[in-house]
Coordinates of C-alpha atoms in Angstrom, one line a residue:
X1 CA 94.4 109.5 112.8
X2 CA 94.6 108.1 109.3
X3 CA 92.1 107.1 107.4
X4 CA 93.1 103.7 106.7
X5 CA 94.3 102.8 110.0
X6 CA 90.3 104.0 111.1
X7 CA 89.7 102.1 108.7
X8 CA 91.0 98.5 109.7
X9 CA 90.1 99.6 113.3
X10 CA 85.7 99.6 112.0
X11 CA 87.2 96.3 110.2
X12 CA 88.3 94.4 113.5
X13 CA 85.7 96.1 115.8
X14 CA 83.1 94.8 113.6
X15 CA 84.2 91.2 113.8
X16 CA 84.1 91.8 117.2
X17 CA 80.6 93.1 117.0
X18 CA 79.5 90.0 114.5
X19 CA 80.3 87.8 117.8
X20 CA 77.5 89.3 119.8
X21 CA 74.6 89.4 120.1
X22 CA 73.9 93.4 120.6
X23 CA 75.4 96.3 119.0
X24 CA 73.5 98.5 120.6
X25 CA 76.0 102.2 120.9
X26 CA 78.3 100.5 117.5
X27 CA 76.3 101.2 114.8
X28 CA 77.6 103.0 112.9
X29 CA 80.3 101.1 113.8
X30 CA 78.8 98.2 112.4
X31 CA 77.0 99.7 109.4
X32 CA 80.4 101.0 108.3
X33 CA 82.5 97.8 108.3
X34 CA 80.1 95.5 107.4
X35 CA 80.3 97.5 104.0
X36 CA 83.9 97.4 104.0
X37 CA 83.9 93.6 104.2
X38 CA 81.6 93.5 101.2
X39 CA 83.3 96.1 99.7
X40 CA 87.0 93.8 99.8
X41 CA 84.5 91.2 98.7
X42 CA 82.9 92.0 95.8
X43 CA 85.6 94.3 94.6
X44 CA 89.0 94.0 92.5
X45 CA 91.9 95.8 90.9
X46 CA 89.5 96.5 87.8
X47 CA 85.8 97.4 87.5
X48 CA 83.7 94.6 87.3
X49 CA 79.8 93.3 87.1
X50 CA 77.9 90.7 89.7
X51 CA 75.0 89.1 88.4
X52 CA 73.1 88.4 91.4
X53 CA 73.9 85.3 92.3
X54 CA 76.9 86.2 92.8
X55 CA 76.5 89.1 95.1
X56 CA 74.7 86.6 97.8
X57 CA 76.9 84.3 97.4
X58 CA 80.3 86.7 98.3
X59 CA 77.9 88.2 100.5
X60 CA 76.9 84.5 103.1
X61 CA 80.7 83.8 103.2
X62 CA 81.5 87.4 104.6
X63 CA 78.9 86.9 107.0
X64 CA 76.2 88.9 105.5
X65 CA 73.0 88.2 105.9
X66 CA 71.0 88.7 102.9
X67 CA 67.6 89.6 104.0
X68 CA 68.5 92.1 106.5
X69 CA 71.7 93.7 106.3
X70 CA 72.5 93.1 102.0
X71 CA 70.2 95.7 101.2
X72 CA 71.0 98.2 103.5
X73 CA 74.6 97.7 102.7
X74 CA 73.9 98.1 98.9
X75 CA 72.2 101.5 99.5
X76 CA 74.9 102.3 101.2
X77 CA 77.9 101.5 98.9
X78 CA 75.1 102.8 96.5
X79 CA 75.2 106.6 97.9
X80 CA 78.8 106.7 98.4
X81 CA 78.8 106.2 94.1
X82 CA 80.9 103.0 95.0
X83 CA 79.2 101.1 92.9
X84 CA 76.0 101.1 90.4
X85 CA 72.6 98.6 90.7
X86 CA 71.7 97.2 87.2
X87 CA 69.1 95.1 87.0
X88 CA 70.6 91.6 86.9
X89 CA 73.0 92.4 89.6
X90 CA 75.9 95.1 90.8
X91 CA 79.4 97.1 88.8
X92 CA 81.8 97.6 91.1
X93 CA 84.4 100.3 90.8
X94 CA 88.0 99.1 90.9
X95 CA 89.1 99.5 94.2
X96 CA 92.3 98.0 96.0
X97 CA 92.4 97.2 100.2
X98 CA 94.0 100.0 100.6
X99 CA 91.3 102.5 99.6
X100 CA 88.4 100.0 100.5
X101 CA 90.3 100.8 104.2
X102 CA 89.5 104.8 103.0
X103 CA 86.1 104.3 101.7
X104 CA 84.8 102.2 104.8
X105 CA 86.4 105.3 107.5
X106 CA 84.7 107.3 105.1
X107 CA 81.4 105.8 105.2
X108 CA 81.7 105.6 108.7
X109 CA 82.3 109.9 109.6
X110 CA 79.8 109.8 107.4
X111 CA 76.8 108.6 109.3
X112 CA 78.2 110.8 112.2
X113 CA 79.1 108.2 114.5
X114 CA 78.2 109.6 118.7
X115 CA 81.5 110.2 120.2
X116 CA 82.1 106.2 122.3
X117 CA 81.9 105.2 118.8
X118 CA 85.3 106.7 118.0
X119 CA 86.4 106.9 121.3
X120 CA 86.3 102.8 121.6
X121 CA 88.4 103.1 118.6
X122 CA 91.0 106.1 119.8
X123 CA 91.4 103.3 122.6
X124 CA 91.7 100.0 120.8
X125 CA 94.3 101.8 118.8
X126 CA 95.9 103.7 121.8
X127 CA 96.1 99.6 123.2
X128 CA 97.7 98.6 120.2
X129 CA 100.7 101.1 120.5
X130 CA 101.7 99.7 123.8
X131 CA 99.5 98.1 126.8
X132 CA 97.5 101.4 128.9
X133 CA 96.7 101.6 132.5
X134 CA 92.5 101.9 133.0
X135 CA 92.8 105.1 135.2
X136 CA 95.5 106.8 132.4
X137 CA 92.4 106.4 129.0
X138 CA 89.3 107.4 131.2
X139 CA 90.4 110.6 132.1
X140 CA 92.1 111.2 129.1
X141 CA 88.9 109.6 126.3
X142 CA 86.7 112.1 128.8
X143 CA 88.9 114.5 127.8
X144 CA 89.5 114.9 124.7
X145 CA 85.9 113.4 123.5
X146 CA 83.9 115.2 126.1
X147 CA 81.4 112.9 127.3
X148 CA 81.0 112.3 131.1
X149 CA 82.7 109.6 134.0
X150 CA 79.7 107.2 133.2
X151 CA 79.9 107.3 129.2
X152 CA 83.6 106.7 129.8
X153 CA 83.5 103.5 132.2
X154 CA 80.8 102.4 129.9
X155 CA 82.7 102.7 126.7
X156 CA 85.7 101.1 127.9
X157 CA 83.4 98.3 129.7
X158 CA 81.6 97.6 126.3
X159 CA 85.6 97.8 124.6
X160 CA 86.5 94.8 127.2
X161 CA 83.5 92.8 127.3
X162 CA 82.9 93.2 123.1
X163 CA 86.5 91.9 122.5
X164 CA 87.8 95.8 121.5
X165 CA 91.1 95.6 123.8
X166 CA 91.7 92.6 126.6
X167 CA 92.1 92.9 130.1
X168 CA 94.6 92.3 132.2
X169 CA 94.0 92.7 136.1
X170 CA 96.8 93.9 138.2
X171 CA 97.2 94.1 142.0
X172 CA 94.4 96.1 143.5
X173 CA 91.6 98.1 141.2
X174 CA 94.0 98.3 139.1
X175 CA 94.1 97.1 135.2
X176 CA 95.7 97.0 131.9
X177 CA 95.1 97.0 128.5
X178 CA 95.9 95.9 125.6
X179 CA 95.0 93.9 122.5
X180 CA 95.9 91.5 119.7
X181 CA 98.1 94.1 117.5
X182 CA 100.6 94.5 120.2
X183 CA 103.1 93.3 117.8
X184 CA 102.4 94.9 114.3
X185 CA 104.7 98.0 114.6
X186 CA 107.3 98.8 116.5
X187 CA 108.0 95.2 117.2
X188 CA 112.1 95.0 117.7
X189 CA 112.1 96.9 121.0
X190 CA 108.7 95.1 121.8
X191 CA 109.9 92.0 121.4
X192 CA 112.9 92.4 123.5
X193 CA 110.9 93.6 126.5
X194 CA 108.7 90.3 126.2
X195 CA 112.7 88.9 126.3
X196 CA 113.3 90.4 129.5
X197 CA 110.4 89.2 130.9
X198 CA 111.2 85.4 130.1
X199 CA 113.5 83.1 132.1
X200 CA 117.2 82.7 130.3
X201 CA 115.7 78.9 129.8
X202 CA 112.5 80.4 128.1
X203 CA 114.2 83.8 126.4
X204 CA 116.3 80.7 124.3
X205 CA 113.2 78.9 123.1
X206 CA 112.2 82.4 121.8
X207 CA 115.0 82.9 120.4
X208 CA 115.0 80.0 118.2
X209 CA 111.3 80.5 117.1
X210 CA 112.0 83.9 116.2
X211 CA 114.9 83.2 114.2
X212 CA 112.7 80.4 112.3
X213 CA 110.3 82.5 112.0
X214 CA 112.7 85.1 110.2
X215 CA 113.7 83.0 107.6
X216 CA 109.9 81.1 106.8
X217 CA 107.1 82.8 105.8
X218 CA 105.0 80.4 108.3
X219 CA 105.5 77.4 110.1
X220 CA 103.5 74.5 111.6
X221 CA 102.1 75.2 114.9
X222 CA 103.9 71.8 116.4
X223 CA 106.8 72.8 115.5
X224 CA 106.7 75.9 117.8
X225 CA 105.6 74.2 120.0
X226 CA 107.3 71.4 120.2
X227 CA 110.7 74.5 121.4
X228 CA 108.6 76.3 123.5
X229 CA 106.1 73.7 124.5
X230 CA 102.5 74.9 125.0
X231 CA 102.4 76.4 127.5
X232 CA 104.7 78.8 126.5
X233 CA 103.0 78.5 123.3
X234 CA 99.7 79.9 125.0
X235 CA 101.5 82.7 127.0
X236 CA 103.0 83.9 124.1
X237 CA 100.4 83.7 121.2
X238 CA 97.7 85.7 124.2
X239 CA 99.1 88.4 123.7
X240 CA 99.6 88.0 120.2
X241 CA 103.3 87.6 119.6
X242 CA 102.5 85.5 116.2
X243 CA 99.9 84.3 114.3
X244 CA 98.4 82.0 114.8
X245 CA 96.7 80.5 110.5
X246 CA 94.8 77.7 110.8
X247 CA 93.6 76.3 107.0
X248 CA 90.7 73.6 107.1
X249 CA 89.1 71.0 104.5
X250 CA 86.6 68.0 105.1
X251 CA 89.1 65.8 106.8
X252 CA 91.0 68.3 109.7
X253 CA 92.2 71.7 110.9
X254 CA 95.8 72.1 110.9
X255 CA 97.2 75.7 111.8
X256 CA 100.7 77.8 111.1
X257 CA 102.7 80.7 112.4
X258 CA 103.5 83.8 110.9
X259 CA 105.1 86.7 112.2
X260 CA 102.7 89.9 112.8
X261 CA 104.7 92.1 111.1
X262 CA 105.3 89.7 107.9
X263 CA 102.7 91.4 105.3
X264 CA 104.4 95.1 106.1
X265 CA 104.9 96.6 102.9
X266 CA 105.2 100.6 103.4
X267 CA 103.1 101.2 106.4
X268 CA 102.1 98.8 109.0
X269 CA 100.6 95.1 108.9
X270 CA 97.2 96.1 110.7
X271 CA 96.5 98.1 107.4
X272 CA 98.0 95.6 104.4
X273 CA 96.4 92.7 105.7
X274 CA 93.4 94.1 107.5
X275 CA 91.2 91.1 106.2
X276 CA 93.4 88.5 105.8
X277 CA 93.6 87.9 102.9
X278 CA 98.0 87.7 102.2
X279 CA 97.6 85.0 105.2
X280 CA 95.1 83.3 103.2
X281 CA 96.6 83.4 99.5
X282 CA 100.3 82.7 101.5
X283 CA 98.4 78.8 103.3
X284 CA 96.6 78.2 99.6
X285 CA 99.5 78.7 97.2
X286 CA 101.7 76.9 99.9
X287 CA 99.4 74.1 100.1
X288 CA 100.0 74.0 96.0
X289 CA 103.6 74.0 96.7
X290 CA 103.8 70.6 99.4
X291 CA 100.5 68.4 98.9
X292 CA 99.4 68.5 95.6
X293 CA 101.2 66.0 93.2
X294 CA 102.8 66.7 89.3
X295 CA 99.6 65.2 87.9
X296 CA 97.0 67.7 89.5
X297 CA 99.6 70.6 89.4
X298 CA 102.4 70.7 91.7
X299 CA 102.9 73.9 92.4
X300 CA 106.9 73.9 91.2
X301 CA 108.0 77.8 90.9
X302 CA 106.1 79.8 93.0
X303 CA 107.6 83.2 92.4
X304 CA 107.2 82.7 88.2
X305 CA 103.4 81.9 89.3
X306 CA 102.5 85.0 90.9
X307 CA 104.7 87.4 88.8
X308 CA 102.3 86.2 86.3
X309 CA 99.3 86.7 88.3
X310 CA 100.2 90.3 89.4
X311 CA 101.1 91.2 86.0
X312 CA 97.5 90.3 85.3
X313 CA 98.4 87.2 83.3
X314 CA 95.5 84.0 84.0
X315 CA 97.7 80.3 85.3
X316 CA 96.4 76.6 84.6
X317 CA 94.7 75.0 83.4
X318 CA 94.7 72.0 86.3
X319 CA 92.5 70.2 88.1
X320 CA 94.1 71.5 91.3
X321 CA 93.2 75.3 90.4
X322 CA 89.1 73.9 90.9
X323 CA 89.5 72.2 94.0
X324 CA 92.3 75.0 96.0
X325 CA 91.2 77.9 96.2
X326 CA 87.7 77.9 96.8
X327 CA 88.7 79.9 100.2
X328 CA 89.9 82.6 98.2
X329 CA 87.4 83.0 95.5
X330 CA 85.1 83.4 98.6
X331 CA 87.1 86.2 99.5
X332 CA 87.3 87.5 96.4
X333 CA 90.9 87.3 96.3
X334 CA 90.8 85.0 92.7
X335 CA 88.6 83.8 89.7
X336 CA 88.3 80.6 89.0
X337 CA 86.6 79.5 85.6
X338 CA 87.6 76.9 82.4
X339 CA 89.6 78.3 79.8
X340 CA 91.9 77.4 77.3
X341 CA 95.6 77.5 77.7
X342 CA 98.3 75.7 75.5
X343 CA 96.2 73.7 73.3
X344 CA 94.5 72.5 77.1
X345 CA 91.0 73.2 78.3
X346 CA 90.4 73.3 81.9
X347 CA 90.3 75.4 85.2
X348 CA 91.8 78.7 84.8
X349 CA 93.1 81.0 88.1
X350 CA 93.3 84.8 87.5
X351 CA 94.1 87.3 90.4
X352 CA 91.7 89.9 91.1
X353 CA 93.3 91.4 93.7
X354 CA 97.1 92.5 92.1
X355 CA 98.0 93.9 95.5
X356 CA 97.6 90.7 97.3
X357 CA 99.8 88.6 95.5
X358 CA 102.5 91.5 95.8
X359 CA 101.8 91.3 99.8
X360 CA 102.5 86.7 99.1
X361 CA 105.3 87.4 97.0
X362 CA 106.8 89.7 99.7
X363 CA 106.6 87.3 102.8
X364 CA 107.5 84.1 100.0
X365 CA 111.2 85.9 98.9
X366 CA 111.7 87.6 102.3
X367 CA 110.9 84.2 104.1
X368 CA 111.3 80.4 103.0
X369 CA 108.6 78.7 101.4
X370 CA 109.2 75.2 100.2
X371 CA 109.1 71.4 100.6
X372 CA 110.2 72.1 104.8
X373 CA 108.2 75.1 105.3
X374 CA 104.1 73.4 105.7
X375 CA 104.6 70.3 105.4
X376 CA 101.2 69.5 108.1
X377 CA 98.9 71.4 106.1
X378 CA 96.2 69.5 105.0
X379 CA 96.0 66.5 102.2
X380 CA 92.6 67.8 101.0
X381 CA 91.3 71.4 99.7
X382 CA 91.3 73.9 101.8
X383 CA 87.5 75.1 102.1
X384 CA 87.8 77.4 105.6
X385 CA 90.3 79.7 107.1
X386 CA 90.6 81.4 110.0
X387 CA 92.8 84.2 110.8
X388 CA 95.2 84.9 113.4
X389 CA 92.8 87.3 116.0
X390 CA 90.1 84.6 116.2
X391 CA 92.9 82.1 117.2
X392 CA 94.1 84.6 119.7
X393 CA 90.6 85.1 121.4
X394 CA 90.5 81.4 121.8
X395 CA 93.8 80.9 123.5
X396 CA 93.1 84.0 125.6
X397 CA 89.6 81.9 126.4
X398 CA 91.1 79.2 127.7
X399 CA 94.0 81.8 130.0
X400 CA 91.2 83.1 131.4
X401 CA 89.8 79.6 132.3
X402 CA 93.3 78.2 134.0
X403 CA 95.4 81.3 135.4
X404 CA 94.0 85.1 134.6
X405 CA 97.6 86.6 135.2
X406 CA 99.1 83.8 132.3
X407 CA 100.3 87.0 130.5
X408 CA 100.8 89.3 133.5
X409 CA 104.2 89.3 133.7
X410 CA 105.0 90.4 129.9
X411 CA 102.0 92.9 128.8
X412 CA 104.1 94.5 133.0
X413 CA 107.4 95.1 130.9
X414 CA 105.6 96.3 127.4
X415 CA 104.2 98.5 129.9
X416 CA 107.2 99.6 132.3
X417 CA 109.2 99.5 129.5
X418 CA 110.5 102.6 127.9
X419 CA 107.7 105.0 126.3
X420 CA 107.6 103.6 122.3

């Protein structure tokens, strides 16, 4: 498996492990994933020095315990020569998101994980390419990783319970495994199989939605729900046919939809936006275009603005910069500080992760993020971002409570379709 792809799975698994009380059996996965998450938050395209206070703020924002976890992570990153520790903080080498995933994978290998941890990554990868039968994967995993049947059953069971994969029960004792990354690669053929599994009326609705999402970089959840209806929306969202992101502030939380493959450049969207940074960036930029009035710094020439940021230039000063990019600050994507420009002094914005800006620009150029794209975004500064996998989990949980086989027909269609 490509090391960057493995690194993205480690981030995925670590995010899942953070939601359970016991990481036993997956300690190396958890440590390496946490290292990758922190490295993403503290690094930029250029070498930077962070004071202790800034480091701890970014760690807390990344759900890292500054007393128990941070010292261990810092030690690992130092030993891997990815950071230098100073008396007042740390110095971080210039690291891109892609390089962060590579380092995450390298740390994992260096920690010498057990066969079960490697098997869990393999299971998740296979389940993202195509739904797989439990009976098939069980024997293959046992043979490849040379573990007995009891250990094989345990790692598959753990993968289900922790959430590395989802499970759909078929007739009898057979189960099918899949996960929320099904539609990040080889999307066209998979969407066709889904369409074939729907009624003619449902097919028309999904075709309309796909056209909207191809023409726009993102669309409000309510717009898509109005077309699909709640039941079909949940059915499709539960298998990851589209990404549901939520931006929040003190007043409200508002969701919007993107295609899982929207941020793919040269490989696949799972690698390109493993930390959901581009989605968070597009949401903040779109807010600045659609909701911020001229007096506080409305964005009008978005491609020009993004191009300036990508070139390393600072933009501003406008009041909106101090309020609208807090999520991106906490994710280490941008830096906000007061500075002078064109005879004025005020909040200035600088992009720290060039590749995130490039992904956002690509999405905007391919679609049409304009006044009609996200009219339902919050009317106050965005302070929280909830990524697609978290929201898909919520839909799956609701499906399990209402109808255990809500997605069975579509998963079966993917499973029985032509090989990928």
